[in-house]
JSON list of C-alpha atoms in Angstrom, two decimals:
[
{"chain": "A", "resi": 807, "resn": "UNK", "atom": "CA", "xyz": [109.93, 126.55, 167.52]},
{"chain": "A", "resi": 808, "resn": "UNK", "atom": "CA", "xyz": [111.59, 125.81, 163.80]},
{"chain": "A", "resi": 809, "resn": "UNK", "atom": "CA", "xyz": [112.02, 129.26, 162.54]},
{"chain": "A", "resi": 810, "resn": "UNK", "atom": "CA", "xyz": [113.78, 129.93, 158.99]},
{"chain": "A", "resi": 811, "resn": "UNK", "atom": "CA", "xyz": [114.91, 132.57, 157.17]},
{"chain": "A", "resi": 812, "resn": "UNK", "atom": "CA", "xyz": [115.55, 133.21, 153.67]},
{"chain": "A", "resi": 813, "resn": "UNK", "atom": "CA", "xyz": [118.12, 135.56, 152.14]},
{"chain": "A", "resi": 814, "resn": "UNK", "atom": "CA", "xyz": [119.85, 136.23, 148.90]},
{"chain": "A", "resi": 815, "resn": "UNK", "atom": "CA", "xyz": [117.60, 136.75, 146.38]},
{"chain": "A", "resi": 816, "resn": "UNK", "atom": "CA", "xyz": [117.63, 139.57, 143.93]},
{"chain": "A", "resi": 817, "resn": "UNK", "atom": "CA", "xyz": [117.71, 140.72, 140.42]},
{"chain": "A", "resi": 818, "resn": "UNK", "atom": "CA", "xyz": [120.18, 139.33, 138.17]},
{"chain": "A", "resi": 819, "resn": "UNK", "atom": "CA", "xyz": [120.66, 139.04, 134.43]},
{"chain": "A", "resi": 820, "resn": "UNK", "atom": "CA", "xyz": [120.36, 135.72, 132.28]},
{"chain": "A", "resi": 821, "resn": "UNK", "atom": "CA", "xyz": [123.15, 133.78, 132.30]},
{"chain": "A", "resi": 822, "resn": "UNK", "atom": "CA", "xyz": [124.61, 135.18, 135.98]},
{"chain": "A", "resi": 823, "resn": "UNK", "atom": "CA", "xyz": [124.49, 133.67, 139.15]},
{"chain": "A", "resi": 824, "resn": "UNK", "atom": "CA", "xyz": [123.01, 133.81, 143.38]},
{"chain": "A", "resi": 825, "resn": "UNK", "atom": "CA", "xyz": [123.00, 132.04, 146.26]},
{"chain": "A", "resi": 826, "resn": "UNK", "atom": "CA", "xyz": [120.27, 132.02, 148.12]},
{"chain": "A", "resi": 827, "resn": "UNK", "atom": "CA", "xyz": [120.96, 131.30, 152.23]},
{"chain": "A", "resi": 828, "resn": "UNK", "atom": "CA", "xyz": [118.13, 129.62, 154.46]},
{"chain": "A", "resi": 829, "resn": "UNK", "atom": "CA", "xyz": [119.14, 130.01, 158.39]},
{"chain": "A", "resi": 830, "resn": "UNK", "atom": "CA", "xyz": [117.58, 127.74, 160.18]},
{"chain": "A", "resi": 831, "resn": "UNK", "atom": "CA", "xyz": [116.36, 126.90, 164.27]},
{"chain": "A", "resi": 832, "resn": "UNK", "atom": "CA", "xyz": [114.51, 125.36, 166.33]},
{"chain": "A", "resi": 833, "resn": "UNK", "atom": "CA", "xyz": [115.36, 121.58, 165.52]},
{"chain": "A", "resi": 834, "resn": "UNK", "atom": "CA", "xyz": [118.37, 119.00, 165.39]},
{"chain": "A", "resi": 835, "resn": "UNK", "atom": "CA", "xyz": [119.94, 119.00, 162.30]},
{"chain": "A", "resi": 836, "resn": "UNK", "atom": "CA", "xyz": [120.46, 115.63, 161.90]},
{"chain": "A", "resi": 837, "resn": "UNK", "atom": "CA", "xyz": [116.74, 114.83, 162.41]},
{"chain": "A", "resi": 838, "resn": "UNK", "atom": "CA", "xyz": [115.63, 117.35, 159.53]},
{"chain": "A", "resi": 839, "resn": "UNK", "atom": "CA", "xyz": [115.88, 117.68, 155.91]},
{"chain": "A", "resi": 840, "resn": "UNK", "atom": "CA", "xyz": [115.34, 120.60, 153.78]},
{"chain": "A", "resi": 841, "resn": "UNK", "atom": "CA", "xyz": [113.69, 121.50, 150.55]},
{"chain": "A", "resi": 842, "resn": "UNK", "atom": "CA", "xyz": [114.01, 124.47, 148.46]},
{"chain": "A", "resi": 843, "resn": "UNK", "atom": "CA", "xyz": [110.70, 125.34, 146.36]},
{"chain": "A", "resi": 844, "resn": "UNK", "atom": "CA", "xyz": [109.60, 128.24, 144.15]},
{"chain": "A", "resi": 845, "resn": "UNK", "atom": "CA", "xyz": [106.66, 130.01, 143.21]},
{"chain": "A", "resi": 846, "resn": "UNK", "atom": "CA", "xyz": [105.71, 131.94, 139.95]},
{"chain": "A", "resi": 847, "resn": "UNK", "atom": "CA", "xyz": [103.58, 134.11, 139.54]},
{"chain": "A", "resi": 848, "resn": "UNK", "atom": "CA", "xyz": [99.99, 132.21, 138.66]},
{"chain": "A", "resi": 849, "resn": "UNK", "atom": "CA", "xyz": [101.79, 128.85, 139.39]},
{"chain": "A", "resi": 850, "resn": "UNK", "atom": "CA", "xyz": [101.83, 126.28, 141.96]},
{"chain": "A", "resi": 851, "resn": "UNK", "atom": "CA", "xyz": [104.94, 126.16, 144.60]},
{"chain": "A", "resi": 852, "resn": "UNK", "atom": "CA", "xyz": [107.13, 123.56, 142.47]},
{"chain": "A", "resi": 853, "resn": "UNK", "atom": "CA", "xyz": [109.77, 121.52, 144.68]},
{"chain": "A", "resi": 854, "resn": "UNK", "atom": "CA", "xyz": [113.05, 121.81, 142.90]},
{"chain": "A", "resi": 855, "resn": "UNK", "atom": "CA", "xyz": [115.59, 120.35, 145.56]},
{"chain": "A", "resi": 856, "resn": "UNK", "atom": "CA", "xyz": [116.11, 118.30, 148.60]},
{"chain": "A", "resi": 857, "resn": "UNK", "atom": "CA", "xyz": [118.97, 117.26, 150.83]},
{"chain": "A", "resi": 858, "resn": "UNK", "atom": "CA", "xyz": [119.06, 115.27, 154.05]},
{"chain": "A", "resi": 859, "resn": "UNK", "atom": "CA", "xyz": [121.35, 117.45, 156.30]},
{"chain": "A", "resi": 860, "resn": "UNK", "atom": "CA", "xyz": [122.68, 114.37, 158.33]},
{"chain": "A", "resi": 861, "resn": "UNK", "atom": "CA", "xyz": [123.94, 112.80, 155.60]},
{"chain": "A", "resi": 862, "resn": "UNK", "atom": "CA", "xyz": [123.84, 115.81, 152.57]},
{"chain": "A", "resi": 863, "resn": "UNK", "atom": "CA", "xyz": [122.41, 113.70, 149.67]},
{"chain": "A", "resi": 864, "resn": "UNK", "atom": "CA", "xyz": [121.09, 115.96, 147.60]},
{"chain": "A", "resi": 865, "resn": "UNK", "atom": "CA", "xyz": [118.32, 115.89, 144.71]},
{"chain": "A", "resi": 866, "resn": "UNK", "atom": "CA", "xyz": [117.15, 118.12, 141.93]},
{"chain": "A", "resi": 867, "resn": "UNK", "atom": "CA", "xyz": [114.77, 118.01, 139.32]},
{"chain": "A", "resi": 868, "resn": "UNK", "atom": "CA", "xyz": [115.51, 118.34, 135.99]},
{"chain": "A", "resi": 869, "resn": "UNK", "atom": "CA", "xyz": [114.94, 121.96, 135.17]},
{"chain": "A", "resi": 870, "resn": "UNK", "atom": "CA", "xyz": [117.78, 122.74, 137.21]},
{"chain": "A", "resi": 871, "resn": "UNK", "atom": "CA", "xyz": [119.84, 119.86, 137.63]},
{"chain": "A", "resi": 872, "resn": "UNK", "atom": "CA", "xyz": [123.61, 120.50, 136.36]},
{"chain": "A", "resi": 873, "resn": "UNK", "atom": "CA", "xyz": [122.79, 124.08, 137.32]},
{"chain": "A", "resi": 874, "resn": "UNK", "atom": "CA", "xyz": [121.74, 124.91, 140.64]},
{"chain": "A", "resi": 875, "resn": "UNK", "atom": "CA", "xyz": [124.15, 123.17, 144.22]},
{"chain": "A", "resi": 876, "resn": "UNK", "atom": "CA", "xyz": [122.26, 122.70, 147.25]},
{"chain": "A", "resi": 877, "resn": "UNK", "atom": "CA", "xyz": [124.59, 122.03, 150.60]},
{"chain": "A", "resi": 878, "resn": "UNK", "atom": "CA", "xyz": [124.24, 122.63, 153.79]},
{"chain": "A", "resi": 879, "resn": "UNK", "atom": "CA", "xyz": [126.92, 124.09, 156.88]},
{"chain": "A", "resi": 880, "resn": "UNK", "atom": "CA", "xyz": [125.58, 122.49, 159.60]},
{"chain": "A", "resi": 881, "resn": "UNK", "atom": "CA", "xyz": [128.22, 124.51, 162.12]},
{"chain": "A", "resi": 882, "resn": "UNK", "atom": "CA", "xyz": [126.08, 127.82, 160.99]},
{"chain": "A", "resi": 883, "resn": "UNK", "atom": "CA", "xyz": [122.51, 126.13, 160.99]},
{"chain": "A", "resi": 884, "resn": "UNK", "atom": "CA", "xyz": [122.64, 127.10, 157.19]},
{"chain": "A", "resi": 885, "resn": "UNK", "atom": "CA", "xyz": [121.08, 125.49, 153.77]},
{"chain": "A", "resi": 886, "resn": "UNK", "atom": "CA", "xyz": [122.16, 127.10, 150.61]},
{"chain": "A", "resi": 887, "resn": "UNK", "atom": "CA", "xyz": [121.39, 127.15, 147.41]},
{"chain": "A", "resi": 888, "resn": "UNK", "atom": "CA", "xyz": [123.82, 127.93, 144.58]},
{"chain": "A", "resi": 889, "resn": "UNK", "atom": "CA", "xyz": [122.05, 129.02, 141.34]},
{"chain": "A", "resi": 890, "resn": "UNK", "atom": "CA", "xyz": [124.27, 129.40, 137.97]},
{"chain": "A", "resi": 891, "resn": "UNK", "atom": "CA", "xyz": [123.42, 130.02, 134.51]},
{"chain": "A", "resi": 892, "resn": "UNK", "atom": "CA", "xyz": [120.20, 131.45, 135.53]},
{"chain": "A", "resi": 893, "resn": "UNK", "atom": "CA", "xyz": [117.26, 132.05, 133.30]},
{"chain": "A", "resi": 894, "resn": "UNK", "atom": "CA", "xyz": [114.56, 133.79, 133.02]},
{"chain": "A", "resi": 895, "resn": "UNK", "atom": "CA", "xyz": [111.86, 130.85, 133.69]},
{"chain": "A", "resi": 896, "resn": "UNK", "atom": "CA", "xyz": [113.32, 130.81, 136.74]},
{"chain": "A", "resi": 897, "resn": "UNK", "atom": "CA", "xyz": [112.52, 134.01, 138.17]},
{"chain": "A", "resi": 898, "resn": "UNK", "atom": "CA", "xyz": [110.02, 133.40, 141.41]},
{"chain": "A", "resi": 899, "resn": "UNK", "atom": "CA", "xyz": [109.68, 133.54, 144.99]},
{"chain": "A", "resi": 900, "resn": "UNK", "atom": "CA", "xyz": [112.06, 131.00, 146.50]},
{"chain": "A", "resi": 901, "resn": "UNK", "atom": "CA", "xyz": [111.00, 129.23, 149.91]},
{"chain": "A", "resi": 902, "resn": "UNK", "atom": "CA", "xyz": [112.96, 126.83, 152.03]},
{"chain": "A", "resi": 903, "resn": "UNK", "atom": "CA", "xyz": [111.09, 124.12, 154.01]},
{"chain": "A", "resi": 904, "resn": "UNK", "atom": "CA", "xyz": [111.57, 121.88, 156.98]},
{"chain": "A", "resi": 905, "resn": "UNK", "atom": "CA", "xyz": [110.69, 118.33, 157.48]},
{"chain": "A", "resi": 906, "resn": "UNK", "atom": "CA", "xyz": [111.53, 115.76, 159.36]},
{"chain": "A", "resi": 907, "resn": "UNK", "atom": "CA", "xyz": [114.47, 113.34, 157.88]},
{"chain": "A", "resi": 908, "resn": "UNK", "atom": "CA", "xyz": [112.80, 110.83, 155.25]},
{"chain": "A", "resi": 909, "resn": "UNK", "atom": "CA", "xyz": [114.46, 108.29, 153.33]},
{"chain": "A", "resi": 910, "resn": "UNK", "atom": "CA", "xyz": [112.52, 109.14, 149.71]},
{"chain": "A", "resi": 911, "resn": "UNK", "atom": "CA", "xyz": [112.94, 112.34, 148.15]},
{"chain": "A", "resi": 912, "resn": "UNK", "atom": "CA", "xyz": [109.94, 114.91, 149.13]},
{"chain": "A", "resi": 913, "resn": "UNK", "atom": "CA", "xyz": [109.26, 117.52, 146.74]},
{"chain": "A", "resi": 914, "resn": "UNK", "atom": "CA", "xyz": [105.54, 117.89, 147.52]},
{"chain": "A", "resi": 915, "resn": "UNK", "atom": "CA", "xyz": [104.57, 121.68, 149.73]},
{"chain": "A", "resi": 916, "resn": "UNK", "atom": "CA", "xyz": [101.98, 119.32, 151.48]},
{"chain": "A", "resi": 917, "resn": "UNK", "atom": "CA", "xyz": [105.04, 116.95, 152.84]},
{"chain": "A", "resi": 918, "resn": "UNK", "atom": "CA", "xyz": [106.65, 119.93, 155.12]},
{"chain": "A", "resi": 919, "resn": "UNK", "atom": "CA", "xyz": [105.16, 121.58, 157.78]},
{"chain": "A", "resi": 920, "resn": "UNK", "atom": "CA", "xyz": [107.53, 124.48, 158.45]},
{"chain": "A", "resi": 921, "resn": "UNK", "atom": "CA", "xyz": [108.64, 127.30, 156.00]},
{"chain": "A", "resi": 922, "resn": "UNK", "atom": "CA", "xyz": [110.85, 130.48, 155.73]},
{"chain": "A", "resi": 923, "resn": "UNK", "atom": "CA", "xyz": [108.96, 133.87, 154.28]},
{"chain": "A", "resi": 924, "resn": "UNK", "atom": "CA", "xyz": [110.55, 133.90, 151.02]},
{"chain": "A", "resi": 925, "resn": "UNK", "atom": "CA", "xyz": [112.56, 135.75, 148.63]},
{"chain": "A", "resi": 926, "resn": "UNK", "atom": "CA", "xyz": [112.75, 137.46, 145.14]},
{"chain": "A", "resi": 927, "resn": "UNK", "atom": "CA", "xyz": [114.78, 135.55, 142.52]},
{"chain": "A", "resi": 928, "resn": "UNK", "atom": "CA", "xyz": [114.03, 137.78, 139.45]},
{"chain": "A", "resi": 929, "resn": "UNK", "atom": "CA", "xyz": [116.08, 137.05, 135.93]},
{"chain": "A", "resi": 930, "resn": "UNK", "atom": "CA", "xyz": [116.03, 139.17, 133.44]},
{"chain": "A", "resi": 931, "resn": "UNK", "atom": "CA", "xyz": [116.46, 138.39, 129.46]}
]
């Protein structure tokens, strides 16, 4: 069974920094990629990053490229994701997701089948 877990989140001022952790199990590494999403509140779950953990190629969209580092320590089953300069528009509930490996970058909810619970990212101004 793919189980993950989320952890990390928190509040935090403009400007500062997390890193959110997503353990994972359940599947071969190599087989799987990983996407981190977010949620606002009154918004749809917006895909924001994506890395292939056999190979670690990572992708961001724009609204946080330059700022936020996903990797990946495959020796402790753990994603991460590194946010600096944080804003406020990016307070929301951060999820990790599971997928199978895929050679295109999926950033669509409907695309992964297996998700951690969530945490709090909340910036304040």
């Amino acid at each position: 069974e793919v189980q993950l877990v989320e952890s990390g989140g928190g509040l935090v001022q403009a400007g500062g920094s997390l890193r959110l952790s997503c353990t994972a199990s359940g599947f071969t590494f190599d087989d799987y990629a990983i996407g981190w999403f977010r949620q606002a509140p009154g918004k749809e779950r917006e895909g924001i990053s994506f890395i292939n953990l056999d190979d670690g190629s990572p992708y961001y969209i724009d609204a946080v490229k330059g700022r936020f580092t996903i990797s990946s320590d495959n020796a402790k089953n753990t994603i991460y994701l590194q946010m600096n300069s944080l804003k406020p528009e990016d307070t929301a509930v951060y999820y990790c997701a599971a997928r199978v490996r895929t050679y295109y970058y999926a950033l669509f909810a409907y695309e992964y089948a297996h998700w951690g619970q969530g945490t709090q990212v909340t910036v304040s101004s």
